[in-house]
PDB file of C-alpha atoms in Angstrom:
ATOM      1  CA  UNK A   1     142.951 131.022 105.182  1.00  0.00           C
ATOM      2  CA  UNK A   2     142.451 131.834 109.005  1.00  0.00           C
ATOM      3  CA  UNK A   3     138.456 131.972 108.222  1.00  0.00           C
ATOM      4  CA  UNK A   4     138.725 128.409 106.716  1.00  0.00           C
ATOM      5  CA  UNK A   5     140.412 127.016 109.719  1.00  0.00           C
ATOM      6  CA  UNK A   6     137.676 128.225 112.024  1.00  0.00           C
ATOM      7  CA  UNK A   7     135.034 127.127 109.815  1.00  0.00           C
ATOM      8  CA  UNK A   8     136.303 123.712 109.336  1.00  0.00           C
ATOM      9  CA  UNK A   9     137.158 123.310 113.213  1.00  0.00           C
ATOM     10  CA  UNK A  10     133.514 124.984 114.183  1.00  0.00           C
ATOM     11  CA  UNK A  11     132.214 121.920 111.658  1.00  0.00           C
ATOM     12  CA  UNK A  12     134.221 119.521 113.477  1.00  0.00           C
ATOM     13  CA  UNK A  13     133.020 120.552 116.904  1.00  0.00           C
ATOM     14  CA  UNK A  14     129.289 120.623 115.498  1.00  0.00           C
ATOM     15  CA  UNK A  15     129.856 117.197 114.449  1.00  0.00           C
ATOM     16  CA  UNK A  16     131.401 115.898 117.367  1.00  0.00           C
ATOM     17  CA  UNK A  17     128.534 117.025 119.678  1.00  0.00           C
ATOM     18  CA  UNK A  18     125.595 115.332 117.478  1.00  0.00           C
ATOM     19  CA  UNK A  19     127.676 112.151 116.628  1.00  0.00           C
ATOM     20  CA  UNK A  20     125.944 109.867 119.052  1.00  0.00           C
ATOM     21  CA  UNK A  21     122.371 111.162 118.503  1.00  0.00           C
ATOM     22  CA  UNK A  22     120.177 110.699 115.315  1.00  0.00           C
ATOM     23  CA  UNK A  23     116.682 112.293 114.372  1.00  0.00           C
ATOM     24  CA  UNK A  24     114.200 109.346 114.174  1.00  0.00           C
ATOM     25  CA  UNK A  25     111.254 111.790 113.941  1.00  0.00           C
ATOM     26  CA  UNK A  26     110.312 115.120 114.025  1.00  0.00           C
ATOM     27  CA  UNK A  27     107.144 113.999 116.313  1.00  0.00           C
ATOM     28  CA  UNK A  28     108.909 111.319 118.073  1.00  0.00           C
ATOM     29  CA  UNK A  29     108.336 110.731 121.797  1.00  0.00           C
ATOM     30  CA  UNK A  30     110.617 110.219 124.871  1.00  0.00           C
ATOM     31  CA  UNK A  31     110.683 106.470 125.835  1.00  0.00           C
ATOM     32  CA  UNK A  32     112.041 104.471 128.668  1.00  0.00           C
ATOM     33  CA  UNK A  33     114.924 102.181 127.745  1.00  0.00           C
ATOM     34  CA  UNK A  34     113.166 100.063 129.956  1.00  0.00           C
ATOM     35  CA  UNK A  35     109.649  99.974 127.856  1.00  0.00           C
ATOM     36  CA  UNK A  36     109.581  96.388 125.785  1.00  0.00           C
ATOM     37  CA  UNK A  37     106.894  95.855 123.096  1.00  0.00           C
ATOM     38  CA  UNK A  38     104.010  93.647 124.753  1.00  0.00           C
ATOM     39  CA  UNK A  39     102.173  91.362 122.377  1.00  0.00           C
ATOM     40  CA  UNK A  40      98.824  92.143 122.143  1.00  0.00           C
ATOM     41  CA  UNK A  41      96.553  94.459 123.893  1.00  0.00           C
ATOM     42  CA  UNK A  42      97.994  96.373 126.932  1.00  0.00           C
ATOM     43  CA  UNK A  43      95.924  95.471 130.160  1.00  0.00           C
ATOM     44  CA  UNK A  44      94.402  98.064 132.790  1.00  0.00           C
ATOM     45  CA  UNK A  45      97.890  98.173 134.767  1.00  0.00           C
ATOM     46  CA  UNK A  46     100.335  98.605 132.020  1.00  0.00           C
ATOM     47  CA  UNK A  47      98.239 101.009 130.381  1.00  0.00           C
ATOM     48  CA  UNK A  48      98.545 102.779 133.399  1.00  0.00           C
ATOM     49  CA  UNK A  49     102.031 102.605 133.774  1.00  0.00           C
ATOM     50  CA  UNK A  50     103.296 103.803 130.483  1.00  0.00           C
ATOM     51  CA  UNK A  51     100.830 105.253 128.100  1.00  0.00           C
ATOM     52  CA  UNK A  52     100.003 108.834 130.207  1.00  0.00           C
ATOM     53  CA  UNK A  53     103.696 109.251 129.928  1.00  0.00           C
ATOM     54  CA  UNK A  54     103.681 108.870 125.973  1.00  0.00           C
ATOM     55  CA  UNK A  55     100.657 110.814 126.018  1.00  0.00           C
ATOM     56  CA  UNK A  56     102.010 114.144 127.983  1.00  0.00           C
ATOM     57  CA  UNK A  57     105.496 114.004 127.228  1.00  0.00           C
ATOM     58  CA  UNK A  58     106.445 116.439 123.891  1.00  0.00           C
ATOM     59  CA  UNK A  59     110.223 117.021 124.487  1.00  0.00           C
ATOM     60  CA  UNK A  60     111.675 114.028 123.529  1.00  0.00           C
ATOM     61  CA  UNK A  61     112.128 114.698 120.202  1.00  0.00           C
ATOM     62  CA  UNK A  62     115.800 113.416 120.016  1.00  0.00           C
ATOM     63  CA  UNK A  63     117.052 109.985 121.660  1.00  0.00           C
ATOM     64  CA  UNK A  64     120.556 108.193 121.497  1.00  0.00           C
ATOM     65  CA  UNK A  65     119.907 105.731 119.052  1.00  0.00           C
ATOM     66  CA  UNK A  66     123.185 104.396 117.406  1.00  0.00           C
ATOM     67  CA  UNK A  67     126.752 104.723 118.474  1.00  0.00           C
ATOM     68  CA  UNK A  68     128.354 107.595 116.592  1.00  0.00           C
ATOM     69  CA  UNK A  69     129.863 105.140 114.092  1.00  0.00           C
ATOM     70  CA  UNK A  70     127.234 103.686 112.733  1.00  0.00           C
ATOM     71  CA  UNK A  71     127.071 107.681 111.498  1.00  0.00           C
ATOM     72  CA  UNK A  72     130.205 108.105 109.934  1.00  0.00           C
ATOM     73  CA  UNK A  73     131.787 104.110 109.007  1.00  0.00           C
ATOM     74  CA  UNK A  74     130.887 102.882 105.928  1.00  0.00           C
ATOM     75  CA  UNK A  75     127.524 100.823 105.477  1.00  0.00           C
ATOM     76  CA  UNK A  76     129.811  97.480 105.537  1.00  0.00           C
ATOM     77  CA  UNK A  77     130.523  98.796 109.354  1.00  0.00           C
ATOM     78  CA  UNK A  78     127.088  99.479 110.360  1.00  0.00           C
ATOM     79  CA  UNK A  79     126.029  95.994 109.274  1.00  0.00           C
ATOM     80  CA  UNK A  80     128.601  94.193 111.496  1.00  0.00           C
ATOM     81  CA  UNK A  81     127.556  96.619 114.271  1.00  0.00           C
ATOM     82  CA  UNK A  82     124.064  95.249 113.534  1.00  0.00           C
ATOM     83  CA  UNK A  83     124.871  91.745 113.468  1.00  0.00           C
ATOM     84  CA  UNK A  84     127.133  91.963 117.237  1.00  0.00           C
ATOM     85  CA  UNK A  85     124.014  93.140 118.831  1.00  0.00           C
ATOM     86  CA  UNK A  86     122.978  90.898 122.031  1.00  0.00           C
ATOM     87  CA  UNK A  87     119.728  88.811 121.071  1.00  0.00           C
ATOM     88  CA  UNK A  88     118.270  89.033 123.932  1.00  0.00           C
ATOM     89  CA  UNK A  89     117.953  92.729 124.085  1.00  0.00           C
ATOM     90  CA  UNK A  90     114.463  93.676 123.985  1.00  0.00           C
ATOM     91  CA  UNK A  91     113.229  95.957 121.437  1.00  0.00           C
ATOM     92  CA  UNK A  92     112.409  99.724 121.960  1.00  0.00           C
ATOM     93  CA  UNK A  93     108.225 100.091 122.237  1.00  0.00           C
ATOM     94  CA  UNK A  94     107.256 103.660 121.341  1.00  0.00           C
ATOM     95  CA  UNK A  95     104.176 105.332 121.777  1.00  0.00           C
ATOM     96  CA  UNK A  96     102.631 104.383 118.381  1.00  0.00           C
ATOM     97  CA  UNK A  97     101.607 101.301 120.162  1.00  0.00           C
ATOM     98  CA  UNK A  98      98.975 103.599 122.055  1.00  0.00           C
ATOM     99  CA  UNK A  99      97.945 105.208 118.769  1.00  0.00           C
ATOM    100  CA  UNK A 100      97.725 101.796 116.484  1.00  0.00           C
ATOM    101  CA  UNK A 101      96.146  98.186 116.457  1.00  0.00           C
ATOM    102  CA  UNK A 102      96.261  95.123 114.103  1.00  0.00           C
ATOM    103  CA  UNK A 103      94.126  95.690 111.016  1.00  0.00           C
ATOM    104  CA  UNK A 104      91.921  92.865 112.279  1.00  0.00           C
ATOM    105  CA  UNK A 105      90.872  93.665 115.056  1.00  0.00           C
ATOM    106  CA  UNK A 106      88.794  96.313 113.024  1.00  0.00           C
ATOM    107  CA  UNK A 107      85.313  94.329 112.641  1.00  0.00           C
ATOM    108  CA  UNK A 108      84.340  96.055 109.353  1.00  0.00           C
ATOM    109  CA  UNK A 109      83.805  96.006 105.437  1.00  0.00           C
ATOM    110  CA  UNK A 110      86.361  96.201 103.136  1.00  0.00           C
ATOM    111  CA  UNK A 111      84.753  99.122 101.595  1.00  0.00           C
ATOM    112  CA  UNK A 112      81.022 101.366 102.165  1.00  0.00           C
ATOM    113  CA  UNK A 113      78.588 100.127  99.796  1.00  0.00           C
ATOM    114  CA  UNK A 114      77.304 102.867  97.814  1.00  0.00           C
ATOM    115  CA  UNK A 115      75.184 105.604  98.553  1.00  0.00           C
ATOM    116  CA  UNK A 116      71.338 105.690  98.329  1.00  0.00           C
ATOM    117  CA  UNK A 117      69.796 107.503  95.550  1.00  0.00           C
ATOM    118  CA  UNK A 118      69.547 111.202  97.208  1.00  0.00           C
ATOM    119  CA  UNK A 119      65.415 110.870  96.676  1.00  0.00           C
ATOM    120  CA  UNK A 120      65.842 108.916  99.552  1.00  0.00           C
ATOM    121  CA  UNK A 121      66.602 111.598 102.532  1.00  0.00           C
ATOM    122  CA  UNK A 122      66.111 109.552 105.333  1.00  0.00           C
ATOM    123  CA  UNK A 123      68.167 106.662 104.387  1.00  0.00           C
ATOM    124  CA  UNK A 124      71.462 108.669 102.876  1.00  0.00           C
ATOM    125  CA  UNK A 125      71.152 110.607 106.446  1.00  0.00           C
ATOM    126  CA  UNK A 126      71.647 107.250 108.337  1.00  0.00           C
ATOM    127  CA  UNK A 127      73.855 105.939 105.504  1.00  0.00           C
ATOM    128  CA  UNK A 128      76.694 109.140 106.774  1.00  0.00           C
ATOM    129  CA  UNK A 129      75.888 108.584 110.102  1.00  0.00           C
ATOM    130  CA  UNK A 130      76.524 104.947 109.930  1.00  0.00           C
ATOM    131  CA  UNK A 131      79.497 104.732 107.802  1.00  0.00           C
ATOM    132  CA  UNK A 132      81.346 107.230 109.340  1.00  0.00           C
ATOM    133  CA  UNK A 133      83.892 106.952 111.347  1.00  0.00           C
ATOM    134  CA  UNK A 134      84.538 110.664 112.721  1.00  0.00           C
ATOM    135  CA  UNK A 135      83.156 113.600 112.647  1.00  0.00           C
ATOM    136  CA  UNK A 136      83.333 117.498 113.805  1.00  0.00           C
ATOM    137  CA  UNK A 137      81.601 117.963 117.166  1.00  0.00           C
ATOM    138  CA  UNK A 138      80.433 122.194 117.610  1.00  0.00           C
ATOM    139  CA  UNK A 139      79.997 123.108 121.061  1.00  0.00           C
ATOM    140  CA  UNK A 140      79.646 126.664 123.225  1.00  0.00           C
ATOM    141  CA  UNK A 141      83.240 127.602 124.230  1.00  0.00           C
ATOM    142  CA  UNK A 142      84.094 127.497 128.230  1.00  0.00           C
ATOM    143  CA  UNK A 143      87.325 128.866 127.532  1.00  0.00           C
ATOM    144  CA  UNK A 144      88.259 132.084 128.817  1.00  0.00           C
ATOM    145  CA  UNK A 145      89.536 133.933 125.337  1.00  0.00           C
ATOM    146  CA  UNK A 146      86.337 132.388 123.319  1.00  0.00           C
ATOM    147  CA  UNK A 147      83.888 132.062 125.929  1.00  0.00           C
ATOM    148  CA  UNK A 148      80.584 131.599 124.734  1.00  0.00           C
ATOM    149  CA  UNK A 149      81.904 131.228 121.221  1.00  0.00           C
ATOM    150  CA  UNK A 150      81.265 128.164 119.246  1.00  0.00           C
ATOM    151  CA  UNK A 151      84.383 126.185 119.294  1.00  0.00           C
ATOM    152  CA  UNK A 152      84.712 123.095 117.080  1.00  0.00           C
ATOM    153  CA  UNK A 153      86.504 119.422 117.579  1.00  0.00           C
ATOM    154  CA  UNK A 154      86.638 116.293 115.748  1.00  0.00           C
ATOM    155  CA  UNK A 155      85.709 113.109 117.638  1.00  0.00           C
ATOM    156  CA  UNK A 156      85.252 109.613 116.647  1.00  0.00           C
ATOM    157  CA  UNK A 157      82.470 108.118 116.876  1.00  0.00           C
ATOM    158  CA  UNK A 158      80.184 105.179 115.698  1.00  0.00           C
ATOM    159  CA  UNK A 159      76.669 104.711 116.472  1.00  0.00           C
ATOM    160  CA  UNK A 160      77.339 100.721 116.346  1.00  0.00           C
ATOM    161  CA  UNK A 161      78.757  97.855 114.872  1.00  0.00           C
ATOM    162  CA  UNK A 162      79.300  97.889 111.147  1.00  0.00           C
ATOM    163  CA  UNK A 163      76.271  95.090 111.206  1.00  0.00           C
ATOM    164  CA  UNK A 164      73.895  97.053 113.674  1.00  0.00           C
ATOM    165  CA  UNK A 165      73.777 100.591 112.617  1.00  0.00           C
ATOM    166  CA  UNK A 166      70.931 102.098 115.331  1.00  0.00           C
ATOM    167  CA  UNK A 167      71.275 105.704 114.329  1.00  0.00           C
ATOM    168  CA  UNK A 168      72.473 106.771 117.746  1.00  0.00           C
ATOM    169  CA  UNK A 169      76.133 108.252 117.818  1.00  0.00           C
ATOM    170  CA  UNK A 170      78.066 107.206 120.532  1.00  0.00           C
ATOM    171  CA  UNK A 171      81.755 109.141 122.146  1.00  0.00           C
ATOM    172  CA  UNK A 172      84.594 108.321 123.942  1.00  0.00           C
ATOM    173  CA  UNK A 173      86.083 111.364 125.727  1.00  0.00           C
ATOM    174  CA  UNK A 174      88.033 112.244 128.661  1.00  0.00           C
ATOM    175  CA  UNK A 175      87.307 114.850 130.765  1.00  0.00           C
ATOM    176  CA  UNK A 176      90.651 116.829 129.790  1.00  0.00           C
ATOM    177  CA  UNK A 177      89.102 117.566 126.751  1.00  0.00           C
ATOM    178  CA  UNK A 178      87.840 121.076 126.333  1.00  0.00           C
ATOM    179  CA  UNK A 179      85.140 120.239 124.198  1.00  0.00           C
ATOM    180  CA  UNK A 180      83.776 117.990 127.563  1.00  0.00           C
ATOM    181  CA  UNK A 181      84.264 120.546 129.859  1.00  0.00           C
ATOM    182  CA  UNK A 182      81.733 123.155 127.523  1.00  0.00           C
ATOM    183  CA  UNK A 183      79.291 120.187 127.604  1.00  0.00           C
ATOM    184  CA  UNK A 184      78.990 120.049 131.045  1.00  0.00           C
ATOM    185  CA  UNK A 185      78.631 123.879 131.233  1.00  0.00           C
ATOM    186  CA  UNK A 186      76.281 123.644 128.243  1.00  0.00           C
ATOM    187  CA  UNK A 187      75.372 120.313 127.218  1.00  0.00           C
ATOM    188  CA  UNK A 188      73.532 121.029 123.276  1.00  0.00           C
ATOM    189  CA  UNK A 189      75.803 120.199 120.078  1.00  0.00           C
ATOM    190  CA  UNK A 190      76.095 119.755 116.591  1.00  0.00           C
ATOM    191  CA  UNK A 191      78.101 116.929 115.193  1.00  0.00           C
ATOM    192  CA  UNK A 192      78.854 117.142 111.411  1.00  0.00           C
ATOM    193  CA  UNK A 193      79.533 114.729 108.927  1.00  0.00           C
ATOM    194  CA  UNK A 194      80.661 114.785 105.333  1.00  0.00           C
ATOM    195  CA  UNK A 195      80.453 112.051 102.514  1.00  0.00           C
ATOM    196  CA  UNK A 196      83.572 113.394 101.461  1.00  0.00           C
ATOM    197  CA  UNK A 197      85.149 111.614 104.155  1.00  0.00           C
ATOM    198  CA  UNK A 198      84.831 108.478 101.928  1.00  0.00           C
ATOM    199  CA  UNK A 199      85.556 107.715  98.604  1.00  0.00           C
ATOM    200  CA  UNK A 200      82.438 108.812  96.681  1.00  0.00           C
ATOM    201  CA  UNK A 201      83.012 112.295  96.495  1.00  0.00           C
ATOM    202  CA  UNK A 202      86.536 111.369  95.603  1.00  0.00           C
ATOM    203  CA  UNK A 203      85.674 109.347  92.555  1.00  0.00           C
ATOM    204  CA  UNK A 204      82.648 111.236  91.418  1.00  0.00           C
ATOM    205  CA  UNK A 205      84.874 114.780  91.276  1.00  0.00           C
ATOM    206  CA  UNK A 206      82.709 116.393  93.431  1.00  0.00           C
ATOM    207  CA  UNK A 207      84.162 119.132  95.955  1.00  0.00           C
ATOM    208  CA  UNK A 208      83.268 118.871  99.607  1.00  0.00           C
ATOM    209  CA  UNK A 209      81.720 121.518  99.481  1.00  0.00           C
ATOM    210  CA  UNK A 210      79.180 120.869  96.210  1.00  0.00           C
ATOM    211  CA  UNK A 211      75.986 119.990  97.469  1.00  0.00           C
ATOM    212  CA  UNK A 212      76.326 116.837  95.698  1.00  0.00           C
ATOM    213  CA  UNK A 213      78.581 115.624  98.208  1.00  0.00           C
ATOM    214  CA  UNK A 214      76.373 114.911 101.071  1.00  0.00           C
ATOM    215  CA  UNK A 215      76.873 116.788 104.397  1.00  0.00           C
ATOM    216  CA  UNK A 216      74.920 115.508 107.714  1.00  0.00           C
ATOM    217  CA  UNK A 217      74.345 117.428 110.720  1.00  0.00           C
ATOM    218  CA  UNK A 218      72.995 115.917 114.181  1.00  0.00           C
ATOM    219  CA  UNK A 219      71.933 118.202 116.597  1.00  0.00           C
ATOM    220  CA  UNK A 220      70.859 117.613 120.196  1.00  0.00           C
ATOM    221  CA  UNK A 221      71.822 117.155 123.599  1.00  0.00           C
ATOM    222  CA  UNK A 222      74.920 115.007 124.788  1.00  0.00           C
ATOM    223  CA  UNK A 223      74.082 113.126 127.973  1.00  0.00           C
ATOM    224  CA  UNK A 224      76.473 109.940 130.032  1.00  0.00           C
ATOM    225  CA  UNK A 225      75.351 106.265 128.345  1.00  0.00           C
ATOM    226  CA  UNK A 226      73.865 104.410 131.212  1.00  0.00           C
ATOM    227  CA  UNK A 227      74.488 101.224 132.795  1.00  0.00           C
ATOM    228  CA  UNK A 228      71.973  99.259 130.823  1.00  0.00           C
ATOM    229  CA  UNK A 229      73.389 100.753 127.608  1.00  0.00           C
ATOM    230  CA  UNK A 230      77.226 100.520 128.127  1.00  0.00           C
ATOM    231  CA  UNK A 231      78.250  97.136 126.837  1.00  0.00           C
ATOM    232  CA  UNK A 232      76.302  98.034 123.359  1.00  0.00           C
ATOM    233  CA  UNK A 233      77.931 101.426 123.790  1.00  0.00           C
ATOM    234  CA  UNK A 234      81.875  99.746 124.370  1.00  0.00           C
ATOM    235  CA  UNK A 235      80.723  97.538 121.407  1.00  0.00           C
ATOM    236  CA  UNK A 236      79.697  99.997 118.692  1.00  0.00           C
ATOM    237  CA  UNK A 237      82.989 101.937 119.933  1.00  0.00           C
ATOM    238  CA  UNK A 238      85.666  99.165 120.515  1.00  0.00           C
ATOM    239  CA  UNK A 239      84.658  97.757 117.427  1.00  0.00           C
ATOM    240  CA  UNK A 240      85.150 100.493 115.116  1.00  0.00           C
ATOM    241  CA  UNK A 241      88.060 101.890 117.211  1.00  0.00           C
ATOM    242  CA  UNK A 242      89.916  99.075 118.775  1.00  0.00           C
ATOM    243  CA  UNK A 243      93.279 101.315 119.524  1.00  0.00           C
ATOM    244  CA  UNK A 244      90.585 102.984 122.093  1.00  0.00           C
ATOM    245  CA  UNK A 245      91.052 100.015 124.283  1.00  0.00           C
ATOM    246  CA  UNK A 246      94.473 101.174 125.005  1.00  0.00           C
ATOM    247  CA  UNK A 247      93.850 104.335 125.510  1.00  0.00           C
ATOM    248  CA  UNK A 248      95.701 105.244 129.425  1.00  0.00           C
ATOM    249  CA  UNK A 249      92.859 104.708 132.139  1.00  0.00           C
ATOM    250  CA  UNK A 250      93.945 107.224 133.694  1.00  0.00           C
ATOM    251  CA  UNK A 251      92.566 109.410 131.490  1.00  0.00           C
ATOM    252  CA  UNK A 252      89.438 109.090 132.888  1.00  0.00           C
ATOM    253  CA  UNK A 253      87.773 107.792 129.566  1.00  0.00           C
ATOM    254  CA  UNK A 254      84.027 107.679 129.546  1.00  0.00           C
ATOM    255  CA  UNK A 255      80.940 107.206 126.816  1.00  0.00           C
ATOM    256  CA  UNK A 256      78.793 109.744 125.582  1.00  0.00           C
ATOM    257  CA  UNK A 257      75.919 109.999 122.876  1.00  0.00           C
ATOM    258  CA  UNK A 258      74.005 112.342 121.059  1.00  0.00           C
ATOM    259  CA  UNK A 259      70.184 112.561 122.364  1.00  0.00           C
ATOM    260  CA  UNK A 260      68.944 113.546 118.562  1.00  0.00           C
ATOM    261  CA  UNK A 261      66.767 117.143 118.449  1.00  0.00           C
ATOM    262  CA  UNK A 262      67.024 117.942 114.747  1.00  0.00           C
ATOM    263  CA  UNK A 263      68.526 115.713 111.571  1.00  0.00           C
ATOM    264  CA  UNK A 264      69.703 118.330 108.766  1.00  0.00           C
ATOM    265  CA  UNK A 265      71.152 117.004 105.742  1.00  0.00           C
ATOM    266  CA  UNK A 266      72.094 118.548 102.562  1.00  0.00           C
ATOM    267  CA  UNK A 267      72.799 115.805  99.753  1.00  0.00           C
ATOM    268  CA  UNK A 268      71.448 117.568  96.314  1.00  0.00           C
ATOM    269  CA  UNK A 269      71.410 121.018  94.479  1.00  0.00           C
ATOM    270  CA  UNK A 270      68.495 123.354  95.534  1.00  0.00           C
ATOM    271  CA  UNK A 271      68.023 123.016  99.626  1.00  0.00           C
ATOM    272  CA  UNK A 272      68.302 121.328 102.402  1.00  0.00           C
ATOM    273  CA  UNK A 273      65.887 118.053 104.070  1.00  0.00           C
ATOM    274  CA  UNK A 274      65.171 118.574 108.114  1.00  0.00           C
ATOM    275  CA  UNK A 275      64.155 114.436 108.490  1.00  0.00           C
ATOM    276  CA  UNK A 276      61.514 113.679 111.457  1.00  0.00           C
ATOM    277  CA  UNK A 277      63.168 111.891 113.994  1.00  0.00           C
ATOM    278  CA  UNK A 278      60.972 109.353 113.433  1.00  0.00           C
ATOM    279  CA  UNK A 279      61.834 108.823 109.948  1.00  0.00           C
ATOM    280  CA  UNK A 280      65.646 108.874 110.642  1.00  0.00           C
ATOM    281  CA  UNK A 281      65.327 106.259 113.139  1.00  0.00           C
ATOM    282  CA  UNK A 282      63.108 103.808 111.185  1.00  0.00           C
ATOM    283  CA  UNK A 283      65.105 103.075 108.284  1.00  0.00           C
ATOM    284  CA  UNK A 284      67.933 101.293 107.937  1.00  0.00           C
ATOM    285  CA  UNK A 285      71.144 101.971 105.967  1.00  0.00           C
ATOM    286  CA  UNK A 286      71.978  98.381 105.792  1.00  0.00           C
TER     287      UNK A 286
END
């Protein structure tokens, strides 16, 4: 009988500690009571001002939410609590407002058209290259336990507007990025795409990895976009990736592309296709 008492009073205490907080999400971040939700994009200084903090901060995974008896009274309660709240209280942002945009703002198709008939090398390489929206960047490793090991990391990229594919894949990175910091050590890379990424592979039953299911991969040297190239370059990004545009400035964000060396692509059973260059660029996957 003594054991019960302790376990019902150790249940009460438990529950009396945690009354007044509530798990909202097991990758939730630590927010400002302060922080309102901003209609729209956030400009230079409020990007700034609030987005490195949601970007660095992982400890906030609890936050008082509710008062403890919108825990324990009945729903009934928890309405009426609900309906005495001030109106002009502003809502709570949270750092999904760095990570998310409007559906419109993407500028794109509802759907990729189909794939070219494999046959046609050159044009189902810049078919993946254009429709894709990410891909996995390989790099030589600057870090200390892999160095000079190939170290992967997926990037998105775009090489430009959904109605101007040019064949060129442009980047958006931040020097804090590892894979950045082996460029500038060692500045060659492969970026690799997969058709499985879309829906073809999906709906024709064909495993990533069959040969069927096309796999691209770009390999050269990734150099700064210059002046004369950066509004195409914010463009053929911000178009494909509007959230980027919120992205904290303080990150140091720049643009990158992928000066083209070799174009590999595997996209039927028995080998592989190495396109010229001058092929690649040429056609059109429009």
């Amino acid at each position: 009988m003594e054991c019960r008492y302790i376990s019902v009073a150790f249940l009460a205490i438990t529950f009396y500690l945690c009354e007044s907080y509530t798990l909202r999400n097991s990758v939730s971040w630590a927010v400002s009571s302060n922080d309102v939700v901003v209609e729209g994009e956030l400009d230079p200084v409020s990007e700034e001002e609030v987005a490195p903090a949601l970007l660095v901060d992982n400890v906030g995974l609890w936050k008082q939410a509710y008062p403890s008896t919108a825990l324990r009274d009945s729903v009934k309660k928890s309405e009426e609590i609900i309906k005495s709240k001030p109106e002009n209280v502003a809502p709570i942002s949270s750092a999904s407002r760095v990570f998310s945009y409007r559906m419109e703002e993407v500028k794109s198709a509802a759907s990729a058209p189909s794939p070219p008939p494999h046959e046609e090398t050159a044009r189902t390489a810049r078919y993946i290259a254009h429709y894709s929206d990410w891909g996995h960047l390989a790099t030589i490793s600057t870090q200390d336990k892999i160095k000079g090991l190939p170290f992967g990391n997926i990037f998105s990229v775009s090489d430009g507007p959904q109605d101007n594919s040019t064949g060129v894949i442009y980047f958006y990175v931040t020097p804090m990025d590892y894979t950045v910091s082996d460029l500038k050590s060692f500045p060659f890379a492969s970026l690799t795409f997969s058709e499985a990424e879309g829906d073809f592979c999906r709906q024709m039953v064909y495993d990533p990895e069959d040969p069927r299911c096309a796999r691209l991969t770009l390999t050269g040297k990734m150099v700064d976009v210059g002046p004369e190239e950066l509004d195409f370059a914010k463009e053929a990004m911000f178009s494909r990736h509007p959230v980027m545009k919120k992205w904290p400035v303080g990150h140091k964000w720049f643009f990158m592309k992928l000066e083209l060396t070799q174009v590999w692509l595997q996209d039927w059973v028995g080998g592989v296709s190495l396109i010229p260059l001058e092929d690649y660029f040429k056609t059109s996957p429009l």
